[in-house]
Short mmCIF file of C-alpha atoms in Angstrom, two decimals:
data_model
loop_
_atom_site.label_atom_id
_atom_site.label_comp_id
_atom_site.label_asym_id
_atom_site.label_seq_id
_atom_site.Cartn_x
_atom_site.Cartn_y
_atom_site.Cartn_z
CA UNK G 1 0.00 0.00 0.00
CA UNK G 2 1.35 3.26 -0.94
CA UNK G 3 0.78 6.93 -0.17
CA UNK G 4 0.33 8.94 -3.57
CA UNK G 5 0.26 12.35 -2.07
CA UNK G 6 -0.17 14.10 1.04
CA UNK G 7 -1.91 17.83 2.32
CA UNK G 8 -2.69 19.69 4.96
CA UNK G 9 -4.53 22.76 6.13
CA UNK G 10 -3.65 24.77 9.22
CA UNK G 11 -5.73 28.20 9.83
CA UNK G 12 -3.79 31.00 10.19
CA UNK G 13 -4.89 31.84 13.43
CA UNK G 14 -2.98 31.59 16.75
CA UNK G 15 -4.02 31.34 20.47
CA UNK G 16 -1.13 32.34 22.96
CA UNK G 17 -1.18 31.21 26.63
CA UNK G 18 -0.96 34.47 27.77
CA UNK G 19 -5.04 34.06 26.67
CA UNK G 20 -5.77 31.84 29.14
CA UNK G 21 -4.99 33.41 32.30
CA UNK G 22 -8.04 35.50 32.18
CA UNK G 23 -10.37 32.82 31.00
CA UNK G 24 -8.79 29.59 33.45
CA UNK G 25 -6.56 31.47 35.72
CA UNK G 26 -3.67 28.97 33.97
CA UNK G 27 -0.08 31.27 33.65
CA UNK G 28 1.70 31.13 30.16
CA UNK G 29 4.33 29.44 32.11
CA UNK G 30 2.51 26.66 33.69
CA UNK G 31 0.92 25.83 30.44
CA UNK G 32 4.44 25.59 28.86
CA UNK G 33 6.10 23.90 31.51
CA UNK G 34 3.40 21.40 31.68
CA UNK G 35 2.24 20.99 28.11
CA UNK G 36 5.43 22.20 25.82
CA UNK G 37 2.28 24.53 24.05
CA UNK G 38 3.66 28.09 23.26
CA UNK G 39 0.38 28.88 21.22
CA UNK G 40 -1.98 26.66 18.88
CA UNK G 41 -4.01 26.93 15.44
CA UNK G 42 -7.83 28.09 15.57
CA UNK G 43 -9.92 28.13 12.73
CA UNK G 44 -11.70 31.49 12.08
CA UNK G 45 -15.18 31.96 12.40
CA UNK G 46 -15.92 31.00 8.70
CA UNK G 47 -14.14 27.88 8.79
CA UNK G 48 -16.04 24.58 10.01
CA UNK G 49 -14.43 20.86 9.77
CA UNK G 50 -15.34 20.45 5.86
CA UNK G 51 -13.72 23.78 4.71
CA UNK G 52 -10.44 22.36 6.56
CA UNK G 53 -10.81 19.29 4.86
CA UNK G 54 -11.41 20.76 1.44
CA UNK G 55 -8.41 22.97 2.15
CA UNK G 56 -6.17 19.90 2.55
CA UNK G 57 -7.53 17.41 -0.32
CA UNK G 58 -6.38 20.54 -2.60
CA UNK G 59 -2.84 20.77 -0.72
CA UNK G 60 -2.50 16.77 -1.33
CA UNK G 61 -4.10 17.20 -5.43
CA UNK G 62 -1.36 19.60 -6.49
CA UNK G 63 0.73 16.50 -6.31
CA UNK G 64 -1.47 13.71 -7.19
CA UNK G 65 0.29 11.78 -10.15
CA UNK G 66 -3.88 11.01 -11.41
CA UNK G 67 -7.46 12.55 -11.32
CA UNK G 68 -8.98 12.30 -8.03
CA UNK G 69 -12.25 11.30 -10.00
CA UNK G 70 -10.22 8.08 -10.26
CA UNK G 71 -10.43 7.29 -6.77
CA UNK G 72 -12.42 4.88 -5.68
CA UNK G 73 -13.07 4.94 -1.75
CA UNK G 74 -13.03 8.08 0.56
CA UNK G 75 -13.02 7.44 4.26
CA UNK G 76 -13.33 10.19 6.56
CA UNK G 77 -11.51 9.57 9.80
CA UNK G 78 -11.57 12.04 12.85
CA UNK G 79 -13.78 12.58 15.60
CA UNK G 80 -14.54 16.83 15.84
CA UNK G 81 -17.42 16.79 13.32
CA UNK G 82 -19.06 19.27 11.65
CA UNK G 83 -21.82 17.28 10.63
CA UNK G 84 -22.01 13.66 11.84
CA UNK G 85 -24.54 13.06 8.66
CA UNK G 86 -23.15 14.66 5.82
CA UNK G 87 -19.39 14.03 6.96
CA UNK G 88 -16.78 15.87 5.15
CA UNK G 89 -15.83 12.62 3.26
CA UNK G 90 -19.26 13.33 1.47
CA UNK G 91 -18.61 16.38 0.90
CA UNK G 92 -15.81 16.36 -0.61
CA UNK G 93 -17.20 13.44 -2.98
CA UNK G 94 -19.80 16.54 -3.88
CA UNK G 95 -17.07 18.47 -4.77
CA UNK G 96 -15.62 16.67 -7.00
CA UNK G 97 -17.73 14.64 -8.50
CA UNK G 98 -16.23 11.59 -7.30
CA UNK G 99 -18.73 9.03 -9.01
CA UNK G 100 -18.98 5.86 -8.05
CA UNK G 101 -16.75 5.81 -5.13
CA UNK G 102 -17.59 4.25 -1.36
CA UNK G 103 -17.50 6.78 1.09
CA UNK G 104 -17.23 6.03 4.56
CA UNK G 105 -16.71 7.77 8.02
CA UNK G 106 -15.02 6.41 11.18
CA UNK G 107 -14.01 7.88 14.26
CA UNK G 108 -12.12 6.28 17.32
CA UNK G 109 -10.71 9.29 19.02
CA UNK G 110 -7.05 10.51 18.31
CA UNK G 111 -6.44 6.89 16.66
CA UNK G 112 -8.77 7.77 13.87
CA UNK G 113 -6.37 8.40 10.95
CA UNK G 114 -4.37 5.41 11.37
CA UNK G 115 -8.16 3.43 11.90
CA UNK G 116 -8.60 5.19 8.29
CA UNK G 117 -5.64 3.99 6.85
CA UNK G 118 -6.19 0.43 8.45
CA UNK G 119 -10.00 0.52 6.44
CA UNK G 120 -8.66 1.32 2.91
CA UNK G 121 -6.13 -1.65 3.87
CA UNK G 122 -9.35 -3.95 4.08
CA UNK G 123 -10.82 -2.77 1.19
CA UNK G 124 -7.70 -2.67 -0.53
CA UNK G 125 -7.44 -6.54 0.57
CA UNK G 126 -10.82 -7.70 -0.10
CA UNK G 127 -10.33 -6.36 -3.90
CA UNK G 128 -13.31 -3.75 -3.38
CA UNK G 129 -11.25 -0.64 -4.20
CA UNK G 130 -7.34 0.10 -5.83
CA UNK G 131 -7.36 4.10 -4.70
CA UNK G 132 -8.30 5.90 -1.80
CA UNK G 133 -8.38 9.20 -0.07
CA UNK G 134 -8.04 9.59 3.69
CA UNK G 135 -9.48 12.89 4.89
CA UNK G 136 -8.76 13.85 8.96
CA UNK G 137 -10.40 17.05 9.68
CA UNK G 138 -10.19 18.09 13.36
CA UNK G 139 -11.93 21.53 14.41
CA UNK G 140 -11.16 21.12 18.24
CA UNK G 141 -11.86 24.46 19.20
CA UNK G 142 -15.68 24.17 17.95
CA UNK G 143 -15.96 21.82 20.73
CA UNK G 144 -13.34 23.24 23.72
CA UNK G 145 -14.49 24.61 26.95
CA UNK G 146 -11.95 27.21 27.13
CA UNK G 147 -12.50 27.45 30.95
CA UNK G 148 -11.83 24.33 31.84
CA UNK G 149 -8.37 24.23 33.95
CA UNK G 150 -7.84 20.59 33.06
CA UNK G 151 -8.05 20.49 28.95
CA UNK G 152 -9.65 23.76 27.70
CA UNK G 153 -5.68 25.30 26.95
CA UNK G 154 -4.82 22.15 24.94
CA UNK G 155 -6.77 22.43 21.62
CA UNK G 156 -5.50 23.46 18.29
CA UNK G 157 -7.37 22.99 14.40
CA UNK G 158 -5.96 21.13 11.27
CA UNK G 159 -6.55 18.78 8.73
CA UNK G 160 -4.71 16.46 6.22
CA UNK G 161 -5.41 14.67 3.84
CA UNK G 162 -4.14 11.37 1.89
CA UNK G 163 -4.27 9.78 -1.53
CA UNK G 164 -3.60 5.96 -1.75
CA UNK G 165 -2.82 3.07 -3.78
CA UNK G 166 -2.81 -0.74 -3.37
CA UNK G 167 -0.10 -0.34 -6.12
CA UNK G 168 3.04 1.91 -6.58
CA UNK G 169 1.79 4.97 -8.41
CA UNK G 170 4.76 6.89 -8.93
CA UNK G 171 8.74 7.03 -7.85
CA UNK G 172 7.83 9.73 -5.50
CA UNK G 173 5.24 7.27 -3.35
CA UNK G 174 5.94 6.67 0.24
CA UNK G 175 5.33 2.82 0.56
CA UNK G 176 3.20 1.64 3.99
CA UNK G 177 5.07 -1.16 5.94
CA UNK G 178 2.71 -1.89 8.40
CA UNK G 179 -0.16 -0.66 10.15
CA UNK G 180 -1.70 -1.19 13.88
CA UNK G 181 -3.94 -0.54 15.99
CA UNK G 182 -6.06 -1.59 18.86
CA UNK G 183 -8.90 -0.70 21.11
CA UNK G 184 -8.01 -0.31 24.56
CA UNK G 185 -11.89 0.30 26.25
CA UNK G 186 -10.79 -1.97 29.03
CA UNK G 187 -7.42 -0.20 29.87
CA UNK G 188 -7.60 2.11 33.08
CA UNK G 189 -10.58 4.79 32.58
CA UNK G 190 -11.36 3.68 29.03
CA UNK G 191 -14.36 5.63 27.95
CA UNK G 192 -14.17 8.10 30.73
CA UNK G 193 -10.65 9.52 29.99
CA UNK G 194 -11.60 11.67 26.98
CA UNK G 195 -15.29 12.67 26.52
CA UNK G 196 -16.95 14.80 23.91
CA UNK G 197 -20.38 15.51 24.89
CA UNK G 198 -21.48 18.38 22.56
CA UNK G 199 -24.51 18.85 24.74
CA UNK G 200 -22.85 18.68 27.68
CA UNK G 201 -19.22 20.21 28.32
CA UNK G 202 -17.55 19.72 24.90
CA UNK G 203 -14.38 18.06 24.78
CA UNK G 204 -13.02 17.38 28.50
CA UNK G 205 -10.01 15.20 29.98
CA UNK G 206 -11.85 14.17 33.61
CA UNK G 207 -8.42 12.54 34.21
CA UNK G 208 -5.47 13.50 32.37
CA UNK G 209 -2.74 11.65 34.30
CA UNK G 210 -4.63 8.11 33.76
CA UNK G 211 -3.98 9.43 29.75
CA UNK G 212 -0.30 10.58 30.23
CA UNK G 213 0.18 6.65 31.77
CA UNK G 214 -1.40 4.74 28.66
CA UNK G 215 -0.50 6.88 26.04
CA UNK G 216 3.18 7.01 27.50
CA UNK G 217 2.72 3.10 27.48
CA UNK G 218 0.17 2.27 24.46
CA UNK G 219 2.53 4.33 21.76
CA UNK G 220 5.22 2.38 22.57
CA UNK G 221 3.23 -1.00 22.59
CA UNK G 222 1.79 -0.40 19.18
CA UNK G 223 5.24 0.78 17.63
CA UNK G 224 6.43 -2.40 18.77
CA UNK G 225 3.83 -4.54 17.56
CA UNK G 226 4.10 -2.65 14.18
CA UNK G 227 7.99 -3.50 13.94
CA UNK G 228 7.30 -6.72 15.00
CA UNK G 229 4.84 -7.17 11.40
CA UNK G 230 8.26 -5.96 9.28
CA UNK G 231 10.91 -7.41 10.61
CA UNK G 232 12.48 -4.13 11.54
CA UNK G 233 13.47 -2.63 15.40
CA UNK G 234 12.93 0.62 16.83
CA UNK G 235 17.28 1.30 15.45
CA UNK G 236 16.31 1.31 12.24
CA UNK G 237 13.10 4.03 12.39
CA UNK G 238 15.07 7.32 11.00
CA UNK G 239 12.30 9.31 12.94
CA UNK G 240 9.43 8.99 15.22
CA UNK G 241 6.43 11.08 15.28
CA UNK G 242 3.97 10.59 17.95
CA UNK G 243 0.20 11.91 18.76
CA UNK G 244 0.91 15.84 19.69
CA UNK G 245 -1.01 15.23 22.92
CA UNK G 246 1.81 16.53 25.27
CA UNK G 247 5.27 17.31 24.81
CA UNK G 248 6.20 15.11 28.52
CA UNK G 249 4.40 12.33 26.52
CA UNK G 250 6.83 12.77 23.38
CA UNK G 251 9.91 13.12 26.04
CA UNK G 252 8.62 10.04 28.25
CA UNK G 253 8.41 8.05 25.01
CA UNK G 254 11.83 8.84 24.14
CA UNK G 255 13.03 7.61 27.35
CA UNK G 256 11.61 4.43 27.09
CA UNK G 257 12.70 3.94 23.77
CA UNK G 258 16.28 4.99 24.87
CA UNK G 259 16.04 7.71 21.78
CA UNK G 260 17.57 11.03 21.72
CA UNK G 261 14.90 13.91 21.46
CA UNK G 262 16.18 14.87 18.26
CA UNK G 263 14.70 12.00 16.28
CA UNK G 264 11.53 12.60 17.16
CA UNK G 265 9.51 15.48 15.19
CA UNK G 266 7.14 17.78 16.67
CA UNK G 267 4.43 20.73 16.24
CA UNK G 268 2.71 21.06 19.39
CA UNK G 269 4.80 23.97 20.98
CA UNK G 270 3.30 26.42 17.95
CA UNK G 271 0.01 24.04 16.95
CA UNK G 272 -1.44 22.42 20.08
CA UNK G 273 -3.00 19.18 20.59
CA UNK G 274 -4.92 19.19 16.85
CA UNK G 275 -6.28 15.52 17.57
CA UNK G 276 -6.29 12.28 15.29
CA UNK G 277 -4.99 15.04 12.56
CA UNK G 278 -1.76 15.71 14.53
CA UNK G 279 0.46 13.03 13.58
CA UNK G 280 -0.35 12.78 10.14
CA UNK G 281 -0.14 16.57 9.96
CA UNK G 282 3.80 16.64 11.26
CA UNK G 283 4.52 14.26 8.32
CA UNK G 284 2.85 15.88 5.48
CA UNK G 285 4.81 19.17 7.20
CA UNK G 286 8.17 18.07 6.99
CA UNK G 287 8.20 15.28 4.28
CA UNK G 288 10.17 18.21 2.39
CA UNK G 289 12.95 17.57 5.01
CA UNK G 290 12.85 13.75 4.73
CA UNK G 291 15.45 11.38 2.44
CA UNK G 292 14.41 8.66 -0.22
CA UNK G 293 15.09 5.58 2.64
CA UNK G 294 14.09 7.41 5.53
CA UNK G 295 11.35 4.95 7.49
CA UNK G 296 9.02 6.90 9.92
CA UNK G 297 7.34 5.35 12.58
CA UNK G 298 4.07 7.27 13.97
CA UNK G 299 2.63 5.99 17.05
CA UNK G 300 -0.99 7.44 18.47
CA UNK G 301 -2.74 7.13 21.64
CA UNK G 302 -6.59 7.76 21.42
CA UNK G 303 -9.29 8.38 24.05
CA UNK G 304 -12.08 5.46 24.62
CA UNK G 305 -8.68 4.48 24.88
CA UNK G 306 -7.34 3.30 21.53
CA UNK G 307 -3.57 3.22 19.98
CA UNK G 308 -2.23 3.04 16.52
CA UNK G 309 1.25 2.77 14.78
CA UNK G 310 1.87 2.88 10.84
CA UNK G 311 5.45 2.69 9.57
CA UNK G 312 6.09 4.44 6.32
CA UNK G 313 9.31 3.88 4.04
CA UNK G 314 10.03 7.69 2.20
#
């Protein structure tokens, strides 16, 4: 399975901490020291989840070796909807005319993506479909409860978007080694970690150190289990990218992994936590930076709980 093309969209706008001291009492400091966030993306008031989305299937089309009327599955895969009926996955179909091709939507927290990328595998598999497009669209800040001391400082916007092949397209694809992932609903608070309860409190984090244990944990489990599928071990990964929950997450991972900060890749300080979109997102950022060889390992940790890893080969 290859990737044909990636995109993504980031709004322009930025949210320092210094905002949050009047709204959660939280200093710029604290937030730093706790979260590595400087500042993070927020979509304006005329953006929404599908304009993202849009915004990033064009990013990925300006280098899409065919026409994306030739694909033939879309899944949608992130969990801050705009519309949990017409998903952005349909939308974009509407778009661009996109006849004939399955469209699906699935969500399972920050593991969503890789979930994606694990459904166009099956399809891929079962002979149902040859190219696909992977759309994440997160619009966090819709859904944040900027006053809440525990979570409401975390939250940033993004989306990306990916075009795939069962078969090598092109010299310039990035070729999938292996991809994991798990559901971890019986692990510690499960379903209570993470909530999004539009009607309720929007996204909260009841209990954010039961997350910073699994995901510390999980990430490295599913990298593991990934490597495990190719042969490979964590010495031959050229760079890790993991879920931009936390920056002490990223640094706790790289402890356990006995790996020097520097091969790991990051955009939470400037882009906050932007959700199942934030691994993805770092990738499509700095492929430009990345050599023909390089293999990339991106590990995810997902409220419910869930956890992910896909291994790429540039």
């Amino acid at each position: 399975m290859y990737i044909n093309a990636m995109g993504h969209y980031v709004p322009t706008g930025r949210v320092p901490n210094e905002y949050f001291e009047k709204v959660n009492g939280l200093t710029p400091e604290w937030i730093l020291q706790r979260t590595g966030i400087s500042t993070r993306s927020k979509a304006d008031a005329d953006e929404n989840c599908d304009s993202m989305a849009i915004n990033a299937v064009e990013d990925a089309m300006a280098k899409l070796p065919y026409d994306i009327k030739d694909v033939d599955l879309i899944v949608g895969a992130y969990y801050a909807v705009f519309d949990s009926v017409a998903t952005a996955a349909h939308v974009v179909q509407q778009k661009y005319d996109v006849k004939g091709a399955k469209v699906v939507y699935a969500s399972a927290a920050c593991s969503s993506f890789i979930n994606g990328l694990e459904i166009v595998e099956g399809y891929f598999a079962m002979g149902k479909a040859k190219r696909a497009l992977v759309i994440c669209s997160e619009h966090n800040t819709y859904y944040s409860n900027e006053k809440d001391p525990k979570s409401g400082h975390l939250w940033g916007d993004a989306a990306v978007a990916f075009f795939l092949s069962k078969e090598k397209e092109a010299d310039s694809d990035i070729e999938i080694l292996d991809i994991f992932t798990e559901g971890l609903g019986n692990v510690g608070k499960g379903p209570g970690g993470v909530k999004l309860r539009p009607g309720e409190d929007g996204i909260s984090m009841p209990d954010g150190r039961d997350v910073f244990i699994n995901a510390c944990r999980y990430m490295i489990y599913a990298l593991n289990n990934a490597l495990s599928h190719t042969g490979l071990t964590k010495d031959d990964i050229t760079k890790f990218i993991c879920h931009q929950a936390n920056k002490r997450i990223v640094l706790q991972v790289a402890h356990q992994l006995e790996k020097p900060l520097d091969e790991f890749i990051n955009n939470i300080e400037t882009l906050g936590n932007t959700g199942s979109a934030s691994a993805p997102l770092v990738l499509s950022q700095h492929k430009g930076e990345l050599k023909k060889g390089d293999i990339i390992a991106l590990m995810v940790f997902g409220g419910g709980y869930s956890c992910g890893c896909f291994i790429v080969k540039i």
